Each structure stands twice: as structure tokens, then as C-alpha cells.
Coordinates of C-alpha atoms in Angstrom, one line a residue:
X161 CA 11.8 179.6 199.6
X162 CA 13.9 182.1 197.6
X163 CA 12.2 181.3 194.3
X164 CA 8.8 181.8 195.9
X165 CA 9.8 185.2 197.3
X166 CA 11.3 186.2 194.0
X167 CA 8.2 185.2 192.0
X168 CA 6.0 187.1 194.5
X169 CA 8.1 190.2 194.3
X170 CA 8.3 189.9 190.5
X171 CA 4.5 189.7 190.3
X172 CA 4.1 192.8 192.4
X173 CA 6.5 194.8 190.2
X174 CA 5.0 193.4 187.0
X175 CA 1.6 194.7 188.2
X176 CA 3.0 198.1 189.2
X177 CA 4.9 198.5 185.9
X178 CA 1.8 197.5 184.0
X179 CA -0.2 200.2 185.7
X180 CA 2.5 202.7 184.8
X181 CA 2.6 201.6 181.2
X182 CA -1.2 201.9 181.1
X183 CA -0.9 205.5 182.4
X184 CA 1.9 206.3 179.9
X185 CA -0.4 205.2 177.1
X186 CA -3.1 207.6 178.3
X187 CA -5.1 205.5 180.7
X188 CA -6.9 207.3 183.5
X189 CA -8.1 204.6 185.9
X190 CA -6.6 204.9 189.3
X191 CA -5.0 208.3 188.8
X192 CA -7.2 210.1 191.3
X193 CA -5.2 209.2 194.4
X194 CA -1.7 208.2 193.3
X195 CA 0.0 211.6 193.4
X196 CA 0.5 213.6 196.5
X197 CA -1.0 217.1 197.0
X198 CA -1.2 219.3 200.0
X199 CA -4.8 220.4 200.2
X200 CA -7.4 218.1 198.8
X201 CA -8.6 221.0 196.6
X202 CA -5.4 221.2 194.5
X203 CA -5.5 219.1 191.3
X204 CA -2.2 217.2 191.0
X205 CA 0.1 217.9 188.1
X206 CA 0.9 214.5 186.6
X207 CA 4.1 213.8 184.8
X208 CA 3.9 213.1 181.0
X209 CA 3.9 209.8 179.3
X210 CA 7.7 209.6 178.9
X211 CA 8.5 209.9 182.7
X212 CA 5.7 207.6 183.5
X213 CA 7.0 205.0 181.0
X214 CA 10.5 205.3 182.5
X215 CA 9.1 204.6 185.9
X216 CA 7.4 201.5 184.4
X217 CA 10.7 200.3 182.9
X218 CA 12.4 200.8 186.3
X219 CA 9.8 198.9 188.1
X220 CA 10.0 196.0 185.6
X221 CA 13.8 196.0 185.8
X222 CA 13.5 195.7 189.6
X223 CA 11.1 192.8 189.2
X224 CA 13.4 191.0 186.8
X225 CA 16.3 191.6 189.2
X226 CA 14.6 189.5 191.8
X227 CA 14.3 186.6 189.2
X228 CA 18.0 186.9 188.4
X229 CA 19.0 186.8 192.1
X230 CA 16.8 183.7 192.6
X231 CA 18.5 182.2 189.5
X232 CA 15.2 181.8 187.7
X233 CA 16.4 184.1 185.0
X234 CA 20.0 184.1 183.8
X235 CA 21.4 187.6 183.0
X236 CA 25.0 188.7 183.6
X237 CA 25.0 191.6 186.0
X238 CA 27.9 193.9 187.0
X239 CA 29.5 192.6 190.2
X240 CA 28.5 195.6 192.3
X241 CA 24.8 195.2 191.3
X242 CA 25.0 191.5 192.0
X243 CA 26.6 192.1 195.5
X244 CA 24.8 195.2 196.6
X245 CA 21.5 195.2 194.6
X246 CA 19.3 193.6 197.3
X247 CA 20.8 195.7 200.0
X248 CA 20.1 198.8 198.0
X249 CA 16.5 197.8 197.3
X250 CA 16.0 197.0 201.0
X251 CA 17.2 200.4 202.0
X252 CA 15.3 202.2 199.2
X253 CA 11.9 200.7 200.1
X254 CA 12.5 201.2 203.8
X255 CA 13.2 204.9 203.2
X256 CA 10.1 205.1 200.9
X257 CA 8.0 203.6 203.7
X258 CA 9.4 206.0 206.3
X259 CA 8.9 208.9 203.9
X260 CA 10.0 212.5 203.5
X261 CA 7.8 213.8 206.4
X262 CA 5.5 215.9 204.2
X263 CA 3.6 214.0 201.6
X264 CA 4.9 210.4 201.5
X265 CA 5.4 207.6 204.0
X266 CA 4.2 206.7 207.5
X267 CA 5.5 209.9 209.0
X268 CA 3.9 212.4 206.5
X269 CA 2.4 215.7 207.6
X270 CA -0.5 215.7 205.0
X271 CA -2.4 212.6 205.8
X272 CA -6.0 213.7 205.0
X273 CA -5.7 213.8 201.2
X274 CA -6.8 211.0 199.0
X275 CA -3.2 210.1 198.3
X276 CA -2.3 210.4 202.0
X277 CA -5.0 207.9 202.9
X278 CA -4.0 205.5 200.2
X279 CA -0.3 205.9 201.1
X280 CA -1.0 205.1 204.8
X281 CA -3.3 202.1 203.9
X282 CA -1.6 200.6 200.9
X283 CA 1.5 202.2 199.4
X284 CA 3.7 202.5 202.5
X285 CA 2.8 199.0 203.9
X286 CA 3.6 197.6 200.5
X287 CA 7.0 199.2 200.6
X288 CA 7.6 197.7 204.1
X289 CA 6.6 194.2 202.8
X290 CA 8.9 194.7 199.8
X291 CA 11.7 195.7 202.1
X292 CA 11.2 192.7 204.4
X293 CA 11.0 190.2 201.6
X294 CA 14.0 191.7 199.9
X295 CA 16.0 191.6 203.2
X296 CA 14.9 187.9 203.5
X297 CA 16.2 187.1 200.0
X298 CA 19.5 188.9 200.8
X299 CA 19.9 187.2 204.2
X300 CA 19.0 183.7 202.9
X301 CA 21.3 184.1 199.8

């Protein structure tokens, strides 16, 4: 069961990192509703290619971490990361799903923007799913 969960989570993070690398290289598809704004009329100020690529690298690293924890991939990790990594990711994605009460998460104030709608329908539920699957991996291991 652990390898199946790890491969599923790796696939999700591979997809997400791929999108970020695409944007870092100048791609525009999908950028219309992935950045929060208050009123719908404001055009979001997107980060440049370097921060976007860094996010892509972080997402890929998280995906690879799941493979390491499932012993599909062998990489030596510092003991603290090995012990607390899954717990940290569970908390991180739970907090992301809850949000910061303005623009992001299930409890956001600005829900009627393109990002707000997508966040409620797709992004926050995905974070809940990631948190649950990560918790399951941590609990089973």
C-alpha cells in the first residue's frame, strides 16, 4: 500500500513541478487563475522565472521524498528529515488547505475571484488529499 500511495503522490508532485517549470520557461497556459487577487479586476503580479523554478524544484523534491520514504528510491537523508519529514508535510498541507483566511484555503474571505473559485474546487481539496495520504504513509510506516 505504501508504494502505491508514494507513487500517486510523486505523480501529483511531478505534474505540479512540471507546470511550474513550464511557467518558469515562459509558458502562459493556466496562469489566469493560479494567483490570488482581491477584486477580480486587479491583474495579479506574477513572480519571475527564478522564483517559479525554485517552487518547481521544491515540488519535485517533495515528490522524490515520498519515493525515498517508500524505499522505491534510495537516498541518504538527514535523520531529522527522515523522522519528521512526513509529519511536517502533513501539517504543511493541512495548513494550506485551511488557509490564511483572506485569499487562500477553505476559510478565505475573497471567494468570488477566479483563483478563489479554483482554490475552493481544486487546490484546497488537493491539499487535503495530500495531507491525508501523507498521514497514512506516516502512520503505516
